mmCIF file of C-alpha atoms in Angstrom:
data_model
loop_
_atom_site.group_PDB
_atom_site.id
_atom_site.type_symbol
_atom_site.label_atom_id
_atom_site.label_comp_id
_atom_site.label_asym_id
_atom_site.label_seq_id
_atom_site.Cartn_x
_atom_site.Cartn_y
_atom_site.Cartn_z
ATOM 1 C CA UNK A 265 -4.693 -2.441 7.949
ATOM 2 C CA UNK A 266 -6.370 -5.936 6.621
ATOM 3 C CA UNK A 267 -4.563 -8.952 7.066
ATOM 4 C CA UNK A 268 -2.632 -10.378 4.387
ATOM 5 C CA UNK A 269 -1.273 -13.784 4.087
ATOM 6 C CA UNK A 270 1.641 -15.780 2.376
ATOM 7 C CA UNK A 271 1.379 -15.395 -1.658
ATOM 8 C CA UNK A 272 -0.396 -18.332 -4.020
ATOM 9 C CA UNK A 273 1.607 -19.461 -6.630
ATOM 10 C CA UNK A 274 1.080 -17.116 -10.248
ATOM 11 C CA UNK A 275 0.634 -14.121 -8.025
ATOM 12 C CA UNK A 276 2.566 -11.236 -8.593
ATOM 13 C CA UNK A 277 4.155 -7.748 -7.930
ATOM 14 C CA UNK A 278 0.926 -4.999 -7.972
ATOM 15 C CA UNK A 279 1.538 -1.182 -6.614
ATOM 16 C CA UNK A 280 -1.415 0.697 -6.749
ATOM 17 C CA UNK A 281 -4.772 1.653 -4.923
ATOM 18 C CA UNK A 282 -7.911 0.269 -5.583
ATOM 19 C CA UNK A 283 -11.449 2.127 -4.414
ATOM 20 C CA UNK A 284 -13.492 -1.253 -3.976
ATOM 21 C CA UNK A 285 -17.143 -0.700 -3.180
ATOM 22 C CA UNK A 286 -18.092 -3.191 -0.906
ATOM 23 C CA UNK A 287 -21.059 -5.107 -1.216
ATOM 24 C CA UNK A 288 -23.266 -6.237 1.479
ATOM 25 C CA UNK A 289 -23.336 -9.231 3.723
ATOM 26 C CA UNK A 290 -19.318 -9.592 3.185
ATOM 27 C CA UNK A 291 -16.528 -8.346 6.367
ATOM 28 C CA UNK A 292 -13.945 -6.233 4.791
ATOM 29 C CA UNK A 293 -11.183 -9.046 5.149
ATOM 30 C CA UNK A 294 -13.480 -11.217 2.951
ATOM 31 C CA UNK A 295 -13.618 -8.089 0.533
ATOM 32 C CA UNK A 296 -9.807 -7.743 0.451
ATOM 33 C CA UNK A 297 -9.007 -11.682 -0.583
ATOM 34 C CA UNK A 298 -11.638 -11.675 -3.208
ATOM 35 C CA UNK A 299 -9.486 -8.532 -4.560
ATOM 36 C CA UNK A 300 -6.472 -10.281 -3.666
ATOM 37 C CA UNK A 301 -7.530 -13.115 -6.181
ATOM 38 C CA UNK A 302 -8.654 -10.586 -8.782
ATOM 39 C CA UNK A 303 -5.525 -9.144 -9.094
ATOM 40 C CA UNK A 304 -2.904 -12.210 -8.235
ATOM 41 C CA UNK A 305 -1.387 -9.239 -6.071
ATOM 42 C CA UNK A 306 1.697 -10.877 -3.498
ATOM 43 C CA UNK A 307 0.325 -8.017 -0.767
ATOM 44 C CA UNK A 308 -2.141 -6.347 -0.002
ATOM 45 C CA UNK A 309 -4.469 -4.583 2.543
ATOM 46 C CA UNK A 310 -7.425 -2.735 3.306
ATOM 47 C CA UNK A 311 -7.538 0.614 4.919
ATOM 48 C CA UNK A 312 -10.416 0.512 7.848
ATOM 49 C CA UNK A 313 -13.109 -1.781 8.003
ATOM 50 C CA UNK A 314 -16.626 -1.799 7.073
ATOM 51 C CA UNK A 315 -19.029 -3.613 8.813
ATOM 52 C CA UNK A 316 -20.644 -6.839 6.949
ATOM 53 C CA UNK A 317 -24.105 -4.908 7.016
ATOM 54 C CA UNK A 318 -22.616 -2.099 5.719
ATOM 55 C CA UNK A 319 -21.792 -0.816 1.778
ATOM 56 C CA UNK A 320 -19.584 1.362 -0.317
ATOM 57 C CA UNK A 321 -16.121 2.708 -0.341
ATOM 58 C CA UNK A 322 -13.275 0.581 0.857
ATOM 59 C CA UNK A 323 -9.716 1.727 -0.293
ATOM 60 C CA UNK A 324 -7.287 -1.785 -1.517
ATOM 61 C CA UNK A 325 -3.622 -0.873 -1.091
ATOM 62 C CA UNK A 326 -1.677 -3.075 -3.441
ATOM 63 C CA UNK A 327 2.530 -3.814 -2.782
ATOM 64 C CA UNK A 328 4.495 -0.231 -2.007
ATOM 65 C CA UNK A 329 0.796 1.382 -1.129
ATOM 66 C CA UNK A 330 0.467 -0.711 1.731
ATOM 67 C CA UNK A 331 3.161 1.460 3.419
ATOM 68 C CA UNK A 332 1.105 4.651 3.418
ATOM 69 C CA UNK A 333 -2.090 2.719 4.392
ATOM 70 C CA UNK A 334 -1.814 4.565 7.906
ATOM 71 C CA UNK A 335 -2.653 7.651 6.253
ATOM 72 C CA UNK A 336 -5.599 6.318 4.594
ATOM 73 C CA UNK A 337 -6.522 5.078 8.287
ATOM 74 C CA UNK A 338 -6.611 8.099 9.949
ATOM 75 C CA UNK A 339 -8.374 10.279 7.122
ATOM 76 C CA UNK A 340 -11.688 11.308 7.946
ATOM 77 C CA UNK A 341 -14.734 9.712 6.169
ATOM 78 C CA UNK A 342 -18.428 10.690 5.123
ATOM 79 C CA UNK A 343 -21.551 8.243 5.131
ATOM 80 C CA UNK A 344 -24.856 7.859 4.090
ATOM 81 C CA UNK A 345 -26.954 6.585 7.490
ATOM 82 C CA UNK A 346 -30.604 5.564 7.105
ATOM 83 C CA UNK A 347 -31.797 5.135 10.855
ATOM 84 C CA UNK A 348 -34.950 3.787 11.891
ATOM 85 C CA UNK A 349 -36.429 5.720 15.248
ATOM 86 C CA UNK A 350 -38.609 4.036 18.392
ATOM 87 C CA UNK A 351 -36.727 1.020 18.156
ATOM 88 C CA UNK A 352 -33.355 -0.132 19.930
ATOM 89 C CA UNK A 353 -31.148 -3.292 19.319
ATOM 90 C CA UNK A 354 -28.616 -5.602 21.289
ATOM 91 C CA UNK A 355 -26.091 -4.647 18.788
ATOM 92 C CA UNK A 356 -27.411 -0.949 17.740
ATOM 93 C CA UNK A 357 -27.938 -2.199 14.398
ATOM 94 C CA UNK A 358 -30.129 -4.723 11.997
ATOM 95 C CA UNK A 359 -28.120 -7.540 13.088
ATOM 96 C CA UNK A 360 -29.095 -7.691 16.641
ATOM 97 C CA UNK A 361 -32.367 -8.620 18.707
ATOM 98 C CA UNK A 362 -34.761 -6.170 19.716
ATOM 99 C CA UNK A 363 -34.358 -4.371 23.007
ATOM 100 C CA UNK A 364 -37.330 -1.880 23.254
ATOM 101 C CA UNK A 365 -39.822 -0.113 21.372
ATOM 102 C CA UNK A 366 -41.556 3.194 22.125
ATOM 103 C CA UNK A 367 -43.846 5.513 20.061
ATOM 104 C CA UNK A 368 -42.388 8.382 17.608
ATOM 105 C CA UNK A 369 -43.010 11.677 18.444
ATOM 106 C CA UNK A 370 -40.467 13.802 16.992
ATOM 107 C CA UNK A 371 -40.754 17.035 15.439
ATOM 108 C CA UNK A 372 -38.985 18.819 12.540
ATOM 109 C CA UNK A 373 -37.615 21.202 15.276
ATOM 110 C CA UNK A 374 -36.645 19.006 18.117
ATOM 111 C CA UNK A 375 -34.604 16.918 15.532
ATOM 112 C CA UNK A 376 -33.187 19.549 14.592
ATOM 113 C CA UNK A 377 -31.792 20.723 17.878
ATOM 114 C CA UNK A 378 -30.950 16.884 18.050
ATOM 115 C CA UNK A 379 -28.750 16.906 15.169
ATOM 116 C CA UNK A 380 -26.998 19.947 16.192
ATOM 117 C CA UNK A 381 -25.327 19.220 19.626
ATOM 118 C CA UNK A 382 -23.601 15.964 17.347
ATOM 119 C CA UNK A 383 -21.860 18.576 15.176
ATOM 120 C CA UNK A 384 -18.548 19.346 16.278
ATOM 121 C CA UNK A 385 -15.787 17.437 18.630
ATOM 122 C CA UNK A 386 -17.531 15.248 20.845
ATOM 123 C CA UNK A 387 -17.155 12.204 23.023
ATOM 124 C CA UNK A 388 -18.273 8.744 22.220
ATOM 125 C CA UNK A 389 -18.305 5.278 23.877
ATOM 126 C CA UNK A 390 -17.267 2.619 21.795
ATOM 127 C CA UNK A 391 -19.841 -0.087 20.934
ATOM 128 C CA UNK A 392 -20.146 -3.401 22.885
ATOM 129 C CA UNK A 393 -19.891 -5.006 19.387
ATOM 130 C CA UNK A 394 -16.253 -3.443 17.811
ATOM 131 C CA UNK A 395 -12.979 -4.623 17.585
ATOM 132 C CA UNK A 396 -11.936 -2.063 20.409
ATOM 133 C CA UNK A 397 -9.653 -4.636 22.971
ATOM 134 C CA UNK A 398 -10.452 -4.691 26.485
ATOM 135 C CA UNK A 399 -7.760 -6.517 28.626
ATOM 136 C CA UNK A 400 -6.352 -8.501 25.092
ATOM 137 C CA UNK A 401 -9.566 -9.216 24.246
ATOM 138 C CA UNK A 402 -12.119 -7.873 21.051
ATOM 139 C CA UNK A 403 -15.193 -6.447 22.696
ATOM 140 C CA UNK A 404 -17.648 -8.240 20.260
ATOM 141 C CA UNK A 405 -16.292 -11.333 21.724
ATOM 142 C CA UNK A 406 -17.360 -10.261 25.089
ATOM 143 C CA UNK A 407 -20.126 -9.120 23.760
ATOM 144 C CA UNK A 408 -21.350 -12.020 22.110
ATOM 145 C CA UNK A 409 -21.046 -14.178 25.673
ATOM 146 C CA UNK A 410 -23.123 -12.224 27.201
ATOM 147 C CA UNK A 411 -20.380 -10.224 28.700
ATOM 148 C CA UNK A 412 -20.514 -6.371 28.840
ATOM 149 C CA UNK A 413 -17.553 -4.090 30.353
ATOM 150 C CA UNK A 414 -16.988 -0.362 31.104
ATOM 151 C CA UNK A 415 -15.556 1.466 28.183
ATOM 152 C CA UNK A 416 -13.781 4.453 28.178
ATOM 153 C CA UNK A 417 -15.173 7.488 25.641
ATOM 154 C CA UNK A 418 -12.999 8.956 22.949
ATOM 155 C CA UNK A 419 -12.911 12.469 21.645
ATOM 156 C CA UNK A 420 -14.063 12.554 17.541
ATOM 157 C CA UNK A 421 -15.514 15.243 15.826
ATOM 158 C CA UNK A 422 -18.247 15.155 13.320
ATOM 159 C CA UNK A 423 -17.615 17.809 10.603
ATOM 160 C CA UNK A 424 -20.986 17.568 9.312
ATOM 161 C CA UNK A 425 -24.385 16.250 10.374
ATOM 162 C CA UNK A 426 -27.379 16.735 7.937
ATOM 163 C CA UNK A 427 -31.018 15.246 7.628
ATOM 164 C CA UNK A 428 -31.195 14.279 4.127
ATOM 165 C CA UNK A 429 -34.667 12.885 4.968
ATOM 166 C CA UNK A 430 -37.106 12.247 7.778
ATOM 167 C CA UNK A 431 -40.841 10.387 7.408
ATOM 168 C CA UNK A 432 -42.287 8.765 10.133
ATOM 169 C CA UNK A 433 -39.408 6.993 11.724
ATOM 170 C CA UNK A 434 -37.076 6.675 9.054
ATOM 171 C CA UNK A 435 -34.235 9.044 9.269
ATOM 172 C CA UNK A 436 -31.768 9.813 6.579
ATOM 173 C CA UNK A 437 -28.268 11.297 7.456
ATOM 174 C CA UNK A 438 -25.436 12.656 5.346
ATOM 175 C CA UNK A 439 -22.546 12.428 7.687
ATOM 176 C CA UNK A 440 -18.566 13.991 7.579
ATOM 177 C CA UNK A 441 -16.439 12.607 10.331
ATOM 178 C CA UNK A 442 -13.168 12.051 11.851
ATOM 179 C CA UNK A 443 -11.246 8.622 12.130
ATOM 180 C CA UNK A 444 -12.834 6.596 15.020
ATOM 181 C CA UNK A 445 -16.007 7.483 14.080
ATOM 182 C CA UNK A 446 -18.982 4.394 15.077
ATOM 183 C CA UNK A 447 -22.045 5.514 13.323
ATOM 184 C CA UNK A 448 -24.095 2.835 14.988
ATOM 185 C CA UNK A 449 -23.754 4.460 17.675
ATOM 186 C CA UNK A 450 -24.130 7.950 16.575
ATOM 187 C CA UNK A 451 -27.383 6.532 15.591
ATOM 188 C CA UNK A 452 -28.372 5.118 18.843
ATOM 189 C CA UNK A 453 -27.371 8.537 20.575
ATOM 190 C CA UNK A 454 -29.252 10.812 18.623
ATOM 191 C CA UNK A 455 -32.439 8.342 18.982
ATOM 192 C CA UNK A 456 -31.864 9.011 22.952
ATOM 193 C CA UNK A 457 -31.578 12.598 22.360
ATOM 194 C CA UNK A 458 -35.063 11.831 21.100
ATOM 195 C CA UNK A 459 -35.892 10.158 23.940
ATOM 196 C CA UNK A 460 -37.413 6.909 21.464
ATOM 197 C CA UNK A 461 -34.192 5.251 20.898
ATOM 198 C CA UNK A 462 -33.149 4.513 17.522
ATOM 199 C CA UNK A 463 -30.712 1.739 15.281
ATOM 200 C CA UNK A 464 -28.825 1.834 11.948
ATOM 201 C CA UNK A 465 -30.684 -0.308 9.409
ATOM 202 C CA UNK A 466 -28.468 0.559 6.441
ATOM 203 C CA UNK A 467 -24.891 2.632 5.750
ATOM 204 C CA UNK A 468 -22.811 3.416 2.632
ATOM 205 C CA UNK A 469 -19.255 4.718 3.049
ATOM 206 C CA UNK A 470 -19.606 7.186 0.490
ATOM 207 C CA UNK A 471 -15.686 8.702 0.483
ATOM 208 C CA UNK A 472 -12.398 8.274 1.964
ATOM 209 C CA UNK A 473 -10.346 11.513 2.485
ATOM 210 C CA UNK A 474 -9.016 12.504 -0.265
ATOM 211 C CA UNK A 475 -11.012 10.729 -2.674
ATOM 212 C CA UNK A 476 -14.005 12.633 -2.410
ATOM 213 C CA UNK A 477 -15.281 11.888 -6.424
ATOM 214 C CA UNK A 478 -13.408 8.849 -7.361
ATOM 215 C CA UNK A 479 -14.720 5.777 -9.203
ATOM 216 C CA UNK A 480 -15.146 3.213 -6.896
ATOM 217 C CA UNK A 481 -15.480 -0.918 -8.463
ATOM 218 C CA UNK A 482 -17.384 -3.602 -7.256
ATOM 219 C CA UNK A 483 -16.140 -7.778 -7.226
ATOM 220 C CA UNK A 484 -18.499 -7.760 -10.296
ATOM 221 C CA UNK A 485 -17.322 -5.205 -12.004
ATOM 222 C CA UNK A 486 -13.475 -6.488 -11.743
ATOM 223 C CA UNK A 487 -14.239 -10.221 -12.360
ATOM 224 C CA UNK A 488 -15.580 -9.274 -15.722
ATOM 225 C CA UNK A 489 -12.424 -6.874 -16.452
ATOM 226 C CA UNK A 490 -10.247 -9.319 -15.279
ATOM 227 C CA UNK A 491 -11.652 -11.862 -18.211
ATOM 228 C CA UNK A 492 -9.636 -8.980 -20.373
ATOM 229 C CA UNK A 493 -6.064 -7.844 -20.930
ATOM 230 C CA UNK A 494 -3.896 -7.281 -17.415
ATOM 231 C CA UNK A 495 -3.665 -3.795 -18.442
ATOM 232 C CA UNK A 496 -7.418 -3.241 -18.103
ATOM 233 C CA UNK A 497 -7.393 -4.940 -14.559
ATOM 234 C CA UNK A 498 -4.335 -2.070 -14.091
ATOM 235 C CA UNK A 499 -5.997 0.438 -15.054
ATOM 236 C CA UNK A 500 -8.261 0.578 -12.274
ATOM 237 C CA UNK A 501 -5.791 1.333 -10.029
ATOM 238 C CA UNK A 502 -5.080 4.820 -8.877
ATOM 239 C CA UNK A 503 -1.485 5.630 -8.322
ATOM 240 C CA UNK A 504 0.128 5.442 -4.724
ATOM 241 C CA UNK A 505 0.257 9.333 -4.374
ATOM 242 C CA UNK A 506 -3.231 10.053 -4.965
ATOM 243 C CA UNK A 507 -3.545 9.169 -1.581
ATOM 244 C CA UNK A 508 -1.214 12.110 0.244
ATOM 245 C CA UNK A 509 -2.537 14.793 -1.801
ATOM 246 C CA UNK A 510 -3.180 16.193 1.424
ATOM 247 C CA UNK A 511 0.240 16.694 1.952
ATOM 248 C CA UNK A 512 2.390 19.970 0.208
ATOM 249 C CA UNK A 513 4.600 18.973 -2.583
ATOM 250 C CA UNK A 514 8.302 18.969 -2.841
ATOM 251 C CA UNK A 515 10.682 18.922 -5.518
ATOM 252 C CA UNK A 516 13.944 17.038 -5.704
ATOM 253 C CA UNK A 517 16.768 17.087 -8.230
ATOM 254 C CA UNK A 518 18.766 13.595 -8.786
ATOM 255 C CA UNK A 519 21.141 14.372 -6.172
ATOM 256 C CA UNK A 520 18.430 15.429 -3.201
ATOM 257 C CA UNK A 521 16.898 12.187 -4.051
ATOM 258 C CA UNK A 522 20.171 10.400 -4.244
ATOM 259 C CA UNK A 523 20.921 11.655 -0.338
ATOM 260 C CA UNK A 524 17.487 11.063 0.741
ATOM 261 C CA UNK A 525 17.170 7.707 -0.410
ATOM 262 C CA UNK A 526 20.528 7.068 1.345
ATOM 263 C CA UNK A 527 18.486 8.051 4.247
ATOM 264 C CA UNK A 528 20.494 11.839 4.613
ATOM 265 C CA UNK A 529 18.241 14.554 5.205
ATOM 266 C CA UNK A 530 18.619 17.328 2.568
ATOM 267 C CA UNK A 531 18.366 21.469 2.168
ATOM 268 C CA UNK A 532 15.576 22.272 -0.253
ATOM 269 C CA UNK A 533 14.802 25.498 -1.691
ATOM 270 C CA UNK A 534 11.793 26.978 -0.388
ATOM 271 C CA UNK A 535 10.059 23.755 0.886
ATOM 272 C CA UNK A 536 7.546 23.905 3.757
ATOM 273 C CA UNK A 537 8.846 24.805 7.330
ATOM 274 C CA UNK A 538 7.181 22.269 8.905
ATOM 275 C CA UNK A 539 5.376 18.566 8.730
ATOM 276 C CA UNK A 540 5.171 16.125 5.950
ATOM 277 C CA UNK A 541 5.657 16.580 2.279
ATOM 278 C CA UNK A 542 5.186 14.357 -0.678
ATOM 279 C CA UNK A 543 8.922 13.911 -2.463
ATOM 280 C CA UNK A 544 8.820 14.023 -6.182
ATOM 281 C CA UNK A 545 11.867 13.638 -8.151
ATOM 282 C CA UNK A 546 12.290 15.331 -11.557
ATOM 283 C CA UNK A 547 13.251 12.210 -13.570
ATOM 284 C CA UNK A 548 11.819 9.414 -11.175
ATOM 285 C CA UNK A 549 8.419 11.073 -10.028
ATOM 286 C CA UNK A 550 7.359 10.077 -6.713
ATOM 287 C CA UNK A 551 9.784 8.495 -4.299
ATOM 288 C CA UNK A 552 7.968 8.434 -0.777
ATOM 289 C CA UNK A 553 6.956 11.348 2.384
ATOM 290 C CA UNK A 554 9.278 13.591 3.636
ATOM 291 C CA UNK A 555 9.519 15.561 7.399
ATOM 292 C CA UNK A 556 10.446 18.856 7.428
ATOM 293 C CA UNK A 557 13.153 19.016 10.610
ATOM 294 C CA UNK A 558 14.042 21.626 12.658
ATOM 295 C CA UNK A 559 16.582 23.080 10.980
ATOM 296 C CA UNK A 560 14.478 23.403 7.805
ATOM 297 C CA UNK A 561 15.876 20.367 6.173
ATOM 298 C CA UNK A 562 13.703 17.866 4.708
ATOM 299 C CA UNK A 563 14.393 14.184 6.116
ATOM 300 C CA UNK A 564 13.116 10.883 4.990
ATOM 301 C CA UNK A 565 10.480 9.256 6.838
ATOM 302 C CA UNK A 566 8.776 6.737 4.468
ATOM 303 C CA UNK A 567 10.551 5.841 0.653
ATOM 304 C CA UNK A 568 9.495 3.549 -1.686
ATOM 305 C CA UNK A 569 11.701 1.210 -3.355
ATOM 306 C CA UNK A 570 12.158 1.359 -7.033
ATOM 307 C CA UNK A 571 9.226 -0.110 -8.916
#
């Protein structure tokens, strides 16, 4: 998650998520303190970073959220890729120098047959510029001495791949993919499946799992609501939750909760037999996640505190 730092005087409690779209030029840390300020919120945190070149949604977790920002981490994501083709860079994107150039001559079919070994679990070296650690140190460090070092590949999977346009050497790319994911370099791969090389020249996080069709805000956007009422600020937060809906839901009475939030694992009636669960208690709503253990009983694994 982000990095947050010690609390300016006048800020405050805030619980909550916030879907900030990003705007260009800024890194996501940047994005978080400017959000930070908005709201006068004591903690906060940002869920996976987007690149300073790169747009769109970036989930905020305010106070109590930031506990189930993991989640948020490891959730899959979809993007919107615009690629340009016959042209490589030091950095596999806009920001770096160019490294060759070759002539475009790629069919409708052969990018097609491209695009379709990417689909699927696959393996995928790390970028030279990421914030992968080799030895203590952040490879674009390295990187930007002049240093480059062996990395080892890592197993993602790329749920969908599909060519929302192609002219020339401009490719367009609607992409749904699993945690880990560099899209640079998805984007350099399938240029030398071409065999013309290719870079990312733009990219919008479209969604975070599971907020496939939520509002997102820009700084704009919650500068001018924050000139309002508090409550208007609040009410572009989404509730902590919203963000294990992935997760099967499990009712408590007062005295489940009471045990569980004692940290005493509990017999419930026809829960789940297995893995997490969202807690909800019938007079308190929701109270944290839940493991099912093997003995059927549901156990505690991360509470909030009363808010």
């Amino acid at each position: 998650m982000g990095r947050r730092s010690r609390s300016p005087k006048g800020f405050k409690d805030v619980n909550g998520i916030l879907l900030l779209n990003k705007p260009l030029g800024i890194s996501s840390n940047k994005a978080l303190q400017a959000v930070r300020n908005i709201f006068k919120a004591n903690k906060a945190g940002h869920t996976g970073s987007l690149d300073p070149l790169a747009t769109g949604m970036l989930p905020v977790c305010f106070g109590e959220a930031t506990k189930y920002s993991g989640y948020l981490l490891d959730s899959s994501k979809s993007y919107r890729a615009i690629c340009r083709l016959g042209v490589t860079t030091t950095t596999g994107d806009a920001e770096g120098d160019v490294v060759s150039e070759k002539p475009v001559n790629v069919s409708t079919e052969s990018l097609d047959q491209a695009i379709a070994k990417f689909i699927g679990k696959i393996q995928q070296t790390p970028p030279m510029y990421s914030a992968v650690k080799h030895k203590g140190e952040r490879l674009y460090n390295l990187a930007r001495q002049g240093i480059e070092v062996e990395r080892k590949s890592r197993e993602i999977e790329i749920f969908k791949l599909e060519v929302i346009a192609f002219d020339n050497d401009q490719l367009e790319l609607d992409i749904h993919c699993s945690k880990g994911t560099y899209i640079r370099t998805l984007a350099e791969d399938i240029g030398n499946d071409l065999g013309c090389g290719a870079y990312l020249t733009s990219l919008v996080r479209t969604a975070v799992q599971p907020f496939w069709d939520a509002k997102t805000f820009t700084l704009d956007e919650l500068r001018t609501i924050s000139d309002g009422e508090d409550q208007q600020l609040s009410d572009c937060l989404l509730p902590i939750e919203s963000a294990l809906t992935d997760w099967p839901l499990v009712e408590l009475t007062p005295d489940m909760s009471f045990y569980i939030l004692q940290g005493q694992a509990v017999q419930v009636p026809k829960s789940p037999t297995q893995g997490l669960v969202r807690l909800v208690d019938e007079t308190r709503g929701f109270i944290g996640l839940g493991q099912i253990q093997s003995d059927g009983r549901v156990a505690p694994k991360r509470m909030m505190r009363d808010i």
